[in-house]
Amino acid sequence: MIADFIASTWLLWILLSVGGFLYWRGMHSQYFNYVFSRYVLALITLLIVSGIVFTLMEVLPGDCAEKYIAYKNTQGETITQADIAAERARMGLDQPLAVRWASWVTDLTLKGDLGFSCAKRQSVNLALGERFWLSFMFCMAGLIFAYIIAVPFGILSAFTINKDWKDRNPQHTKAERFVNTLGLSFNKLLDLQLRIISYLGLALPNFLLALSIILLYVFAGEPTPTGLFSDEWKSVPWFGDNGFEFGKLQDFLGHIWLPIFVIGWSATALQLQTVRALVVDESNKLYVDAARARGVDGMALWAGYPVRHSISPLFNSVGFDFQRIFNDLPIVAVVIGLTDAAALLIEALAQTNDQELAAGILFLVALVVISMNFITDIVLAAIDPRVRKSVLGN
Amino acid sequence: MAIGSVLARFGRKKEAVADDAYYTAGQMALIKARFKRKTTGVVAAWILGSLVFMGFFAGFFSPVDPTISGADKDYRRGAPQIVYFWDQNGFSLRPFTYTYQKEKAKIDLKALAGGGLDALDALTSSGALSSSSQNKFLVDEDKRRYLQFFVKGWEYSLIDLSMAGMDLDIRWDLHLFGVENGQIHLMGTDEDGKDVFSRTLHAVWITISIAIVALVVKLFTSLLVGGVSGYFGGKVDTVMMSITEAVRVIPPIPIYLACAVALAQLDLTSVQRYFAIAVVIGMLDFATLGRRLRTHILTERNQDYVLAAQLCGSSTWRIIWRHLVPSFGSYIIVDTLINFPYVILAETSLSFLGLGLTEPVNSLGVLLQKAQDPDIQQNMIWQFFPVVVFVFLIMAFVFVGDALRDAADPYAEKK
């Protein structure tokens, strides 16, 4: 009896025990006090998000009862208006919005149940299942792709700032000055190219980029890498008769690069500019001059001072980068023909008006973003001395 | 007055001139002078200006009516008509194109009527019915059609204020260019025979006007949220900022989608739909600017110049309007300009999915939607012209916004 009760409300207990642990530690530690307040704030934000999402889904036409009746209609039963009303009363759809929202949130916090998808005739958790993880993986891969390219090249691009003095440093010999000028011109050219690439990333939206790549394949007369697998491998299971199917993996990798590249593209462009601006801003600060005066030079100066201090604001924005990437994913999914949660979201919003499913996906994305923000906040407060000082005071 | 001397002050090689102009120049003159230093920004501004100008007077610049009534029935799926100055028949100072005629597919009707299956086979395998063969036109190189400038053509409304409540609709029929008889299709035609070039020009203005409406709505929402939050502070601030934070974490495109679906059931005309989409995009985009405004007002409230104004006996209203808002004005302008591409992208994404504006409205998103069609990708590549214009427009906006951001930054000279 009690075990059943605890088992059916497992999520609530996890949430409460994490909160309780943080509160207990927070009584003696300033840092955990801060973590606890961030935790409460994240939960409140989640609650507001669920309210916004739930209200928004109300504006979509049609409701669950109508869809259920329509489903029954296809089974050969004739249905009257009274049946719809009765069905609506049975499902509790005649209750006011606030009551239904409360019950949705309660279900969610007690058992992690996202509700029942009316168009799919199964629970949202089941309908989403691994598709959500697929989308999550896409976004993470796009994010990692963006960071791997944007961070080093952004820093490199920022190197070119404030180097003009090398051209005309009277202490250098003519040959040295010539070499300096040559290197500087090369750097400037690189900087210009990177900036053009990043501008293009802003100007060429993801779906156009995907279309252009597909178009190139069409011109070359090769099969376009749309979808996740080509037709021959689609129905083959991962573990066949002769062990693991490496052919399928190869096929998968041959298709997966396109969505990752496409969704990583504009994130890379934006990150490139952000990193460059951050490093340039930091490199103009007094502490860099002070370090230079102490004789720190070259790579040690850059890596130890401006670059190191630019990382934390960058790290802080990971959550919102994830959100931005997921924002682009539905349209890319339509163009490339993916079958992940983003494609499901488009389907739920634009074709089947499946409010529960759409609300579930949006809520999960917001959950991921909020958790990422929470984690980056507490990690930064733990490792960055400046943040730690401002957060913990005195 | 001062722009010349202010410019001279900023010039790289020239010696700084110590004149009063620099010290007495207003904020706008300084921004203008700094902006002019950046060549890419100036070039982009010219491109942007001409694109917007051509879009605004699209009727004047487009030789063909972009609606279905102006569709060229004899030139459906037609390729761009190239403008020549010379050919083997000689040189002409006036540009010209040729006369085109639809190539009739050779179908042996008699053989088909005779019930010959071989004839049917030959017809299907010859490709005469395929979509690429429908683009074939006979070019008569001896019949030149000369380009004419400032010709009378189809009637369009130059300025239409009837939507704003005024009964003012100036109609005109003069066009920049046209040909003697028939129509000229600089960028070819689509499957209905509508001119791609004219459609694109009209689409540019529609897309930009959506962005303008959306940004005005956005400005008002952010001013309201940021202003109230920053001015009252305390609990109001906490509540409003947590709501803003919640709005910020939800991806916007799905929200636009949901709103677009909700709008679809309202049975709006295309003009109303167009404004509704703009208002929705603007309303939901307040988070970033609202937060900045709030932070700005919170910090500026305690600045020395506010204190000085208070000691001089200024009223609160005057401090807000004459000191606080102008001190943030350049940021608001720059932010609005930087956000243009993103608003345009939001509209195009929606229309691309078929949930924003739809045919026959000429918006860039509607025209971009065609790029997804395999038939167009393979047989009517000229319909990608709107894509090129779109990329140019966004690039121009980004470059101008970037240059303006640098120019508006008062600390820019240190770098």
mmCIF file with all atom_site columns, N, CA and C in Angstrom, chain A residues 48-49 56 59-61 195 199 202-205 207-208 211 215 218 270 281 284 320 323 327 331 335 345-346 349-350 353 362 365, chain B residues 246 248-255 257-258 261-262 265 342 345 349 352-353 355 371 377-378 381 390-391 394-395 398-399 402 415:
data_model
loop_
_atom_site.group_PDB
_atom_site.id
_atom_site.type_symbol
_atom_site.label_atom_id
_atom_site.label_alt_id
_atom_site.label_comp_id
_atom_site.label_asym_id
_atom_site.label_entity_id
_atom_site.label_seq_id
_atom_site.pdbx_PDB_ins_code
_atom_site.Cartn_x
_atom_site.Cartn_y
_atom_site.Cartn_z
_atom_site.occupancy
_atom_site.B_iso_or_equiv
_atom_site.pdbx_formal_charge
_atom_site.auth_seq_id
_atom_site.auth_comp_id
_atom_site.auth_asym_id
_atom_site.auth_atom_id
_atom_site.pdbx_PDB_model_num
ATOM 1   N N  . ILE A 1 48  ? 6.074   28.241 -13.988 1.00 0.00 ? 48  ILE A N  1
ATOM 2   C CA . ILE A 1 48  ? 5.546   29.296 -14.864 1.00 0.00 ? 48  ILE A CA 1
ATOM 3   C C  . ILE A 1 48  ? 5.568   28.829 -16.312 1.00 0.00 ? 48  ILE A C  1
ATOM 4   N N  . VAL A 1 49  ? 6.656   28.141 -16.692 1.00 0.00 ? 49  VAL A N  1
ATOM 5   C CA . VAL A 1 49  ? 6.745   27.632 -18.063 1.00 0.00 ? 49  VAL A CA 1
ATOM 6   C C  . VAL A 1 49  ? 5.572   26.703 -18.346 1.00 0.00 ? 49  VAL A C  1
ATOM 7   N N  . LEU A 1 56  ? -1.029  28.329 -23.749 1.00 0.00 ? 56  LEU A N  1
ATOM 8   C CA . LEU A 1 56  ? -0.809  28.465 -25.186 1.00 0.00 ? 56  LEU A CA 1
ATOM 9   C C  . LEU A 1 56  ? -1.487  27.338 -25.951 1.00 0.00 ? 56  LEU A C  1
ATOM 10  N N  . VAL A 1 59  ? -5.162  27.526 -27.100 1.00 0.00 ? 59  VAL A N  1
ATOM 11  C CA . VAL A 1 59  ? -5.623  28.265 -28.270 1.00 0.00 ? 59  VAL A CA 1
ATOM 12  C C  . VAL A 1 59  ? -5.671  27.379 -29.506 1.00 0.00 ? 59  VAL A C  1
ATOM 13  N N  . LEU A 1 60  ? -5.026  26.224 -29.446 1.00 0.00 ? 60  LEU A N  1
ATOM 14  C CA . LEU A 1 60  ? -5.117  25.316 -30.591 1.00 0.00 ? 60  LEU A CA 1
ATOM 15  C C  . LEU A 1 60  ? -6.547  24.805 -30.712 1.00 0.00 ? 60  LEU A C  1
ATOM 16  N N  . PRO A 1 61  ? -7.044  24.703 -31.923 1.00 0.00 ? 61  PRO A N  1
ATOM 17  C CA . PRO A 1 61  ? -8.430  24.247 -32.078 1.00 0.00 ? 61  PRO A CA 1
ATOM 18  C C  . PRO A 1 61  ? -8.589  22.764 -31.750 1.00 0.00 ? 61  PRO A C  1
ATOM 19  N N  . ARG A 1 195 ? 34.855  36.397 -40.353 1.00 0.00 ? 195 ARG A N  1
ATOM 20  C CA . ARG A 1 195 ? 33.704  37.280 -40.165 1.00 0.00 ? 195 ARG A CA 1
ATOM 21  C C  . ARG A 1 195 ? 32.698  37.099 -41.292 1.00 0.00 ? 195 ARG A C  1
ATOM 22  N N  . TYR A 1 199 ? 28.907  36.040 -40.846 1.00 0.00 ? 199 TYR A N  1
ATOM 23  C CA . TYR A 1 199 ? 27.787  36.812 -41.374 1.00 0.00 ? 199 TYR A CA 1
ATOM 24  C C  . TYR A 1 199 ? 26.907  35.942 -42.257 1.00 0.00 ? 199 TYR A C  1
ATOM 25  N N  . LEU A 1 202 ? 24.562  33.948 -40.385 1.00 0.00 ? 202 LEU A N  1
ATOM 26  C CA . LEU A 1 202 ? 23.362  34.653 -39.947 1.00 0.00 ? 202 LEU A CA 1
ATOM 27  C C  . LEU A 1 202 ? 22.400  34.858 -41.108 1.00 0.00 ? 202 LEU A C  1
ATOM 28  N N  . ALA A 1 203 ? 22.974  35.098 -42.308 1.00 0.00 ? 203 ALA A N  1
ATOM 29  C CA . ALA A 1 203 ? 22.115  35.471 -43.427 1.00 0.00 ? 203 ALA A CA 1
ATOM 30  C C  . ALA A 1 203 ? 21.482  34.277 -44.102 1.00 0.00 ? 203 ALA A C  1
ATOM 31  N N  . LEU A 1 204 ? 22.146  33.144 -44.027 1.00 0.00 ? 204 LEU A N  1
ATOM 32  C CA . LEU A 1 204 ? 21.606  31.961 -44.687 1.00 0.00 ? 204 LEU A CA 1
ATOM 33  C C  . LEU A 1 204 ? 20.914  31.110 -43.625 1.00 0.00 ? 204 LEU A C  1
ATOM 34  N N  . PRO A 1 205 ? 19.603  31.190 -43.522 1.00 0.00 ? 205 PRO A N  1
ATOM 35  C CA . PRO A 1 205 ? 18.944  30.420 -42.478 1.00 0.00 ? 205 PRO A CA 1
ATOM 36  C C  . PRO A 1 205 ? 19.128  28.916 -42.695 1.00 0.00 ? 205 PRO A C  1
ATOM 37  N N  . PHE A 1 207 ? 17.274  26.329 -42.960 1.00 0.00 ? 207 PHE A N  1
ATOM 38  C CA . PHE A 1 207 ? 16.553  25.534 -43.948 1.00 0.00 ? 207 PHE A CA 1
ATOM 39  C C  . PHE A 1 207 ? 17.064  25.808 -45.356 1.00 0.00 ? 207 PHE A C  1
ATOM 40  N N  . LEU A 1 208 ? 17.535  27.062 -45.575 1.00 0.00 ? 208 LEU A N  1
ATOM 41  C CA . LEU A 1 208 ? 18.106  27.352 -46.891 1.00 0.00 ? 208 LEU A CA 1
ATOM 42  C C  . LEU A 1 208 ? 19.420  26.616 -47.087 1.00 0.00 ? 208 LEU A C  1
ATOM 43  N N  . LEU A 1 211 ? 18.644  23.114 -47.853 1.00 0.00 ? 211 LEU A N  1
ATOM 44  C CA . LEU A 1 211 ? 18.158  23.028 -49.233 1.00 0.00 ? 211 LEU A CA 1
ATOM 45  C C  . LEU A 1 211 ? 19.305  23.123 -50.224 1.00 0.00 ? 211 LEU A C  1
ATOM 46  N N  . LEU A 1 215 ? 20.395  20.454 -52.866 1.00 0.00 ? 215 LEU A N  1
ATOM 47  C CA . LEU A 1 215 ? 20.432  20.862 -54.270 1.00 0.00 ? 215 LEU A CA 1
ATOM 48  C C  . LEU A 1 215 ? 21.752  20.442 -54.923 1.00 0.00 ? 215 LEU A C  1
ATOM 49  N N  . VAL A 1 218 ? 21.535  16.975 -55.791 1.00 0.00 ? 218 VAL A N  1
ATOM 50  C CA . VAL A 1 218 ? 20.677  16.775 -56.965 1.00 0.00 ? 218 VAL A CA 1
ATOM 51  C C  . VAL A 1 218 ? 21.465  17.053 -58.243 1.00 0.00 ? 218 VAL A C  1
ATOM 52  N N  . LEU A 1 270 ? 27.082  32.556 -34.715 1.00 0.00 ? 270 LEU A N  1
ATOM 53  C CA . LEU A 1 270 ? 26.784  33.453 -33.598 1.00 0.00 ? 270 LEU A CA 1
ATOM 54  C C  . LEU A 1 270 ? 27.859  33.352 -32.523 1.00 0.00 ? 270 LEU A C  1
ATOM 55  N N  . ASP A 1 281 ? 36.922  42.399 -25.744 1.00 0.00 ? 281 ASP A N  1
ATOM 56  C CA . ASP A 1 281 ? 36.550  43.218 -24.586 1.00 0.00 ? 281 ASP A CA 1
ATOM 57  C C  . ASP A 1 281 ? 37.503  42.989 -23.423 1.00 0.00 ? 281 ASP A C  1
ATOM 58  N N  . ASN A 1 284 ? 41.158  44.391 -23.549 1.00 0.00 ? 284 ASN A N  1
ATOM 59  C CA . ASN A 1 284 ? 41.371  45.825 -23.370 1.00 0.00 ? 284 ASN A CA 1
ATOM 60  C C  . ASN A 1 284 ? 41.403  46.218 -21.902 1.00 0.00 ? 284 ASN A C  1
ATOM 61  N N  . PHE A 1 320 ? 20.948  28.647 -23.265 1.00 0.00 ? 320 PHE A N  1
ATOM 62  C CA . PHE A 1 320 ? 20.218  29.384 -24.292 1.00 0.00 ? 320 PHE A CA 1
ATOM 63  C C  . PHE A 1 320 ? 20.675  29.007 -25.694 1.00 0.00 ? 320 PHE A C  1
ATOM 64  N N  . GLN A 1 323 ? 18.648  26.073 -26.508 1.00 0.00 ? 323 GLN A N  1
ATOM 65  C CA . GLN A 1 323 ? 17.293  26.502 -26.874 1.00 0.00 ? 323 GLN A CA 1
ATOM 66  C C  . GLN A 1 323 ? 17.267  27.017 -28.303 1.00 0.00 ? 323 GLN A C  1
ATOM 67  N N  . ASN A 1 327 ? 15.242  25.454 -31.407 1.00 0.00 ? 327 ASN A N  1
ATOM 68  C CA . ASN A 1 327 ? 14.316  26.338 -32.109 1.00 0.00 ? 327 ASN A CA 1
ATOM 69  C C  . ASN A 1 327 ? 14.387  26.129 -33.614 1.00 0.00 ? 327 ASN A C  1
ATOM 70  N N  . ILE A 1 331 ? 12.226  23.072 -38.338 1.00 0.00 ? 331 ILE A N  1
ATOM 71  C CA . ILE A 1 331 ? 12.181  23.395 -39.762 1.00 0.00 ? 331 ILE A CA 1
ATOM 72  C C  . ILE A 1 331 ? 13.197  22.551 -40.526 1.00 0.00 ? 331 ILE A C  1
ATOM 73  N N  . VAL A 1 335 ? 12.751  19.849 -43.649 1.00 0.00 ? 335 VAL A N  1
ATOM 74  C CA . VAL A 1 335 ? 13.487  19.860 -44.915 1.00 0.00 ? 335 VAL A CA 1
ATOM 75  C C  . VAL A 1 335 ? 14.241  18.556 -45.125 1.00 0.00 ? 335 VAL A C  1
ATOM 76  N N  . LEU A 1 345 ? 6.913   17.534 -33.134 1.00 0.00 ? 345 LEU A N  1
ATOM 77  C CA . LEU A 1 345 ? 6.348   18.799 -32.666 1.00 0.00 ? 345 LEU A CA 1
ATOM 78  C C  . LEU A 1 345 ? 5.631   19.516 -33.806 1.00 0.00 ? 345 LEU A C  1
ATOM 79  N N  . ILE A 1 346 ? 6.277   19.566 -34.968 1.00 0.00 ? 346 ILE A N  1
ATOM 80  C CA . ILE A 1 346 ? 5.655   20.183 -36.151 1.00 0.00 ? 346 ILE A CA 1
ATOM 81  C C  . ILE A 1 346 ? 4.364   19.444 -36.485 1.00 0.00 ? 346 ILE A C  1
ATOM 82  N N  . LEU A 1 349 ? 1.719   20.270 -33.942 1.00 0.00 ? 349 LEU A N  1
ATOM 83  C CA . LEU A 1 349 ? 1.206   21.643 -33.978 1.00 0.00 ? 349 LEU A CA 1
ATOM 84  C C  . LEU A 1 349 ? 0.454   21.931 -35.265 1.00 0.00 ? 349 LEU A C  1
ATOM 85  N N  . ALA A 1 350 ? 1.017   21.499 -36.367 1.00 0.00 ? 350 ALA A N  1
ATOM 86  C CA . ALA A 1 350 ? 0.496   21.970 -37.651 1.00 0.00 ? 350 ALA A CA 1
ATOM 87  C C  . ALA A 1 350 ? -0.478  21.008 -38.300 1.00 0.00 ? 350 ALA A C  1
ATOM 88  N N  . ASN A 1 353 ? -3.011  18.923 -34.467 1.00 0.00 ? 353 ASN A N  1
ATOM 89  C CA . ASN A 1 353 ? -3.452  19.738 -33.324 1.00 0.00 ? 353 ASN A CA 1
ATOM 90  C C  . ASN A 1 353 ? -3.436  18.954 -32.012 1.00 0.00 ? 353 ASN A C  1
ATOM 91  N N  . LEU A 1 362 ? 7.467   20.850 -25.642 1.00 0.00 ? 362 LEU A N  1
ATOM 92  C CA . LEU A 1 362 ? 7.925   22.197 -25.275 1.00 0.00 ? 362 LEU A CA 1
ATOM 93  C C  . LEU A 1 362 ? 8.379   22.227 -23.822 1.00 0.00 ? 362 LEU A C  1
ATOM 94  N N  . VAL A 1 365 ? 11.781  20.585 -23.462 1.00 0.00 ? 365 VAL A N  1
ATOM 95  C CA . VAL A 1 365 ? 12.882  21.443 -23.930 1.00 0.00 ? 365 VAL A CA 1
ATOM 96  C C  . VAL A 1 365 ? 13.180  22.515 -22.890 1.00 0.00 ? 365 VAL A C  1
ATOM 97  N N  . ALA B 2 246 ? 10.908  32.760 -17.833 1.00 0.00 ? 246 ALA B N  1
ATOM 98  C CA . ALA B 2 246 ? 10.167  31.594 -18.316 1.00 0.00 ? 246 ALA B CA 1
ATOM 99  C C  . ALA B 2 246 ? 9.888   31.712 -19.808 1.00 0.00 ? 246 ALA B C  1
ATOM 100 N N  . ARG B 2 248 ? 11.725  33.278 -21.878 1.00 0.00 ? 248 ARG B N  1
ATOM 101 C CA . ARG B 2 248 ? 13.002  33.181 -22.578 1.00 0.00 ? 248 ARG B CA 1
ATOM 102 C C  . ARG B 2 248 ? 13.434  31.743 -22.836 1.00 0.00 ? 248 ARG B C  1
ATOM 103 N N  . VAL B 2 249 ? 13.036  30.806 -21.952 1.00 0.00 ? 249 VAL B N  1
ATOM 104 C CA . VAL B 2 249 ? 13.561  29.448 -22.125 1.00 0.00 ? 249 VAL B CA 1
ATOM 105 C C  . VAL B 2 249 ? 12.745  28.625 -23.110 1.00 0.00 ? 249 VAL B C  1
ATOM 106 N N  . ILE B 2 250 ? 11.546  29.064 -23.454 1.00 0.00 ? 250 ILE B N  1
ATOM 107 C CA . ILE B 2 250 ? 10.761  28.293 -24.419 1.00 0.00 ? 250 ILE B CA 1
ATOM 108 C C  . ILE B 2 250 ? 11.187  28.700 -25.820 1.00 0.00 ? 250 ILE B C  1
ATOM 109 N N  . PRO B 2 251 ? 11.486  27.729 -26.694 1.00 0.00 ? 251 PRO B N  1
ATOM 110 C CA . PRO B 2 251 ? 11.885  28.105 -28.050 1.00 0.00 ? 251 PRO B CA 1
ATOM 111 C C  . PRO B 2 251 ? 10.768  28.847 -28.778 1.00 0.00 ? 251 PRO B C  1
ATOM 112 N N  . PRO B 2 252 ? 11.082  29.981 -29.434 1.00 0.00 ? 252 PRO B N  1
ATOM 113 C CA . PRO B 2 252 ? 10.015  30.822 -29.988 1.00 0.00 ? 252 PRO B CA 1
ATOM 114 C C  . PRO B 2 252 ? 9.286   30.246 -31.194 1.00 0.00 ? 252 PRO B C  1
ATOM 115 N N  . ILE B 2 253 ? 9.995   29.556 -32.081 1.00 0.00 ? 253 ILE B N  1
ATOM 116 C CA . ILE B 2 253 ? 9.335   29.136 -33.326 1.00 0.00 ? 253 ILE B CA 1
ATOM 117 C C  . ILE B 2 253 ? 8.128   28.235 -33.052 1.00 0.00 ? 253 ILE B C  1
ATOM 118 N N  . PRO B 2 254 ? 8.212   27.248 -32.141 1.00 0.00 ? 254 PRO B N  1
ATOM 119 C CA . PRO B 2 254 ? 7.010   26.467 -31.841 1.00 0.00 ? 254 PRO B CA 1
ATOM 120 C C  . PRO B 2 254 ? 5.869   27.326 -31.310 1.00 0.00 ? 254 PRO B C  1
ATOM 121 N N  . ILE B 2 255 ? 6.196   28.377 -30.553 1.00 0.00 ? 255 ILE B N  1
ATOM 122 C CA . ILE B 2 255 ? 5.131   29.246 -30.042 1.00 0.00 ? 255 ILE B CA 1
ATOM 123 C C  . ILE B 2 255 ? 4.485   29.998 -31.192 1.00 0.00 ? 255 ILE B C  1
ATOM 124 N N  . LEU B 2 257 ? 4.328   28.974 -34.149 1.00 0.00 ? 257 LEU B N  1
ATOM 125 C CA . LEU B 2 257 ? 3.552   27.968 -34.877 1.00 0.00 ? 257 LEU B CA 1
ATOM 126 C C  . LEU B 2 257 ? 2.176   27.789 -34.245 1.00 0.00 ? 257 LEU B C  1
ATOM 127 N N  . ALA B 2 258 ? 2.168   27.633 -32.915 1.00 0.00 ? 258 ALA B N  1
ATOM 128 C CA . ALA B 2 258 ? 0.894   27.432 -32.224 1.00 0.00 ? 258 ALA B CA 1
ATOM 129 C C  . ALA B 2 258 ? -0.023  28.626 -32.455 1.00 0.00 ? 258 ALA B C  1
ATOM 130 N N  . VAL B 2 261 ? -1.395  28.579 -35.959 1.00 0.00 ? 261 VAL B N  1
ATOM 131 C CA . VAL B 2 261 ? -2.486  27.610 -36.100 1.00 0.00 ? 261 VAL B CA 1
ATOM 132 C C  . VAL B 2 261 ? -3.767  28.169 -35.495 1.00 0.00 ? 261 VAL B C  1
ATOM 133 N N  . ALA B 2 262 ? -3.610  28.834 -34.342 1.00 0.00 ? 262 ALA B N  1
ATOM 134 C CA . ALA B 2 262 ? -4.787  29.422 -33.713 1.00 0.00 ? 262 ALA B CA 1
ATOM 135 C C  . ALA B 2 262 ? -5.375  30.520 -34.588 1.00 0.00 ? 262 ALA B C  1
ATOM 136 N N  . GLN B 2 265 ? -7.786  29.488 -37.647 1.00 0.00 ? 265 GLN B N  1
ATOM 137 C CA . GLN B 2 265 ? -9.203  29.177 -37.499 1.00 0.00 ? 265 GLN B CA 1
ATOM 138 C C  . GLN B 2 265 ? -10.055 30.436 -37.378 1.00 0.00 ? 265 GLN B C  1
ATOM 139 N N  . TYR B 2 342 ? 16.400  38.937 -37.640 1.00 0.00 ? 342 TYR B N  1
ATOM 140 C CA . TYR B 2 342 ? 15.802  37.826 -36.898 1.00 0.00 ? 342 TYR B CA 1
ATOM 141 C C  . TYR B 2 342 ? 14.292  37.809 -37.055 1.00 0.00 ? 342 TYR B C  1
ATOM 142 N N  . LEU B 2 345 ? 13.597  36.518 -40.407 1.00 0.00 ? 345 LEU B N  1
ATOM 143 C CA . LEU B 2 345 ? 13.786  35.066 -40.404 1.00 0.00 ? 345 LEU B CA 1
ATOM 144 C C  . LEU B 2 345 ? 12.591  34.365 -39.777 1.00 0.00 ? 345 LEU B C  1
ATOM 145 N N  . SER B 2 349 ? 10.449  31.722 -41.804 1.00 0.00 ? 349 SER B N  1
ATOM 146 C CA . SER B 2 349 ? 10.359  30.338 -41.331 1.00 0.00 ? 349 SER B CA 1
ATOM 147 C C  . SER B 2 349 ? 8.901   29.909 -41.258 1.00 0.00 ? 349 SER B C  1
ATOM 148 N N  . PHE B 2 352 ? 7.515   29.585 -44.677 1.00 0.00 ? 352 PHE B N  1
ATOM 149 C CA . PHE B 2 352 ? 8.143   28.434 -45.315 1.00 0.00 ? 352 PHE B CA 1
ATOM 150 C C  . PHE B 2 352 ? 7.416   27.143 -44.934 1.00 0.00 ? 352 PHE B C  1
ATOM 151 N N  . LEU B 2 353 ? 6.972   27.075 -43.686 1.00 0.00 ? 353 LEU B N  1
ATOM 152 C CA . LEU B 2 353 ? 6.252   25.889 -43.233 1.00 0.00 ? 353 LEU B CA 1
ATOM 153 C C  . LEU B 2 353 ? 4.792   25.904 -43.684 1.00 0.00 ? 353 LEU B C  1
ATOM 154 N N  . LEU B 2 355 ? 2.549   28.127 -42.681 1.00 0.00 ? 355 LEU B N  1
ATOM 155 C CA . LEU B 2 355 ? 1.653   28.575 -41.624 1.00 0.00 ? 355 LEU B CA 1
ATOM 156 C C  . LEU B 2 355 ? 1.617   30.087 -41.470 1.00 0.00 ? 355 LEU B C  1
ATOM 157 N N  . ALA B 2 371 ? 11.458  26.845 -53.132 1.00 0.00 ? 371 ALA B N  1
ATOM 158 C CA . ALA B 2 371 ? 12.777  26.255 -53.310 1.00 0.00 ? 371 ALA B CA 1
ATOM 159 C C  . ALA B 2 371 ? 12.800  24.788 -52.898 1.00 0.00 ? 371 ALA B C  1
ATOM 160 N N  . GLN B 2 377 ? 13.640  22.800 -58.404 1.00 0.00 ? 377 GLN B N  1
ATOM 161 C CA . GLN B 2 377 ? 15.086  22.633 -58.251 1.00 0.00 ? 377 GLN B CA 1
ATOM 162 C C  . GLN B 2 377 ? 15.718  22.153 -59.548 1.00 0.00 ? 377 GLN B C  1
ATOM 163 N N  . GLN B 2 378 ? 14.995  21.319 -60.292 1.00 0.00 ? 378 GLN B N  1
ATOM 164 C CA . GLN B 2 378 ? 15.623  20.727 -61.470 1.00 0.00 ? 378 GLN B CA 1
ATOM 165 C C  . GLN B 2 378 ? 15.302  21.474 -62.753 1.00 0.00 ? 378 GLN B C  1
ATOM 166 N N  . ILE B 2 381 ? 15.312  26.692 -62.194 1.00 0.00 ? 381 ILE B N  1
ATOM 167 C CA . ILE B 2 381 ? 16.275  27.142 -61.196 1.00 0.00 ? 381 ILE B CA 1
ATOM 168 C C  . ILE B 2 381 ? 16.199  28.654 -61.001 1.00 0.00 ? 381 ILE B C  1
ATOM 169 N N  . PHE B 2 390 ? 16.942  37.553 -50.842 1.00 0.00 ? 390 PHE B N  1
ATOM 170 C CA . PHE B 2 390 ? 16.762  37.372 -49.403 1.00 0.00 ? 390 PHE B CA 1
ATOM 171 C C  . PHE B 2 390 ? 18.108  37.396 -48.679 1.00 0.00 ? 390 PHE B C  1
ATOM 172 N N  . VAL B 2 391 ? 19.058  36.614 -49.201 1.00 0.00 ? 391 VAL B N  1
ATOM 173 C CA . VAL B 2 391 ? 20.377  36.564 -48.548 1.00 0.00 ? 391 VAL B CA 1
ATOM 174 C C  . VAL B 2 391 ? 21.034  37.947 -48.578 1.00 0.00 ? 391 VAL B C  1
ATOM 175 N N  . ILE B 2 394 ? 19.323  40.213 -45.920 1.00 0.00 ? 394 ILE B N  1
ATOM 176 C CA . ILE B 2 394 ? 19.723  39.908 -44.543 1.00 0.00 ? 394 ILE B CA 1
ATOM 177 C C  . ILE B 2 394 ? 21.167  40.332 -44.300 1.00 0.00 ? 394 ILE B C  1
ATOM 178 N N  . MET B 2 395 ? 22.042  40.023 -45.292 1.00 0.00 ? 395 MET B N  1
ATOM 179 C CA . MET B 2 395 ? 23.447  40.405 -45.149 1.00 0.00 ? 395 MET B CA 1
ATOM 180 C C  . MET B 2 395 ? 23.568  41.915 -44.968 1.00 0.00 ? 395 MET B C  1
ATOM 181 N N  . VAL B 2 398 ? 22.576  42.880 -41.554 1.00 0.00 ? 398 VAL B N  1
ATOM 182 C CA . VAL B 2 398 ? 23.564  42.482 -40.543 1.00 0.00 ? 398 VAL B CA 1
ATOM 183 C C  . VAL B 2 398 ? 24.760  43.423 -40.564 1.00 0.00 ? 398 VAL B C  1
ATOM 184 N N  . PHE B 2 399 ? 25.247  43.751 -41.773 1.00 0.00 ? 399 PHE B N  1
ATOM 185 C CA . PHE B 2 399 ? 26.429  44.621 -41.864 1.00 0.00 ? 399 PHE B CA 1
ATOM 186 C C  . PHE B 2 399 ? 26.119  46.022 -41.335 1.00 0.00 ? 399 PHE B C  1
ATOM 187 N N  . ASP B 2 402 ? 25.796  45.921 -37.623 1.00 0.00 ? 402 ASP B N  1
ATOM 188 C CA . ASP B 2 402 ? 27.104  45.752 -37.007 1.00 0.00 ? 402 ASP B CA 1
ATOM 189 C C  . ASP B 2 402 ? 27.868  47.070 -36.972 1.00 0.00 ? 402 ASP B C  1
ATOM 190 N N  . LYS B 2 415 ? 39.530  51.521 -28.994 1.00 0.00 ? 415 LYS B N  1
ATOM 191 C CA . LYS B 2 415 ? 40.057  50.314 -29.603 1.00 0.00 ? 415 LYS B CA 1
ATOM 192 C C  . LYS B 2 415 ? 40.892  50.639 -30.840 1.00 0.00 ? 415 LYS B C  1
#
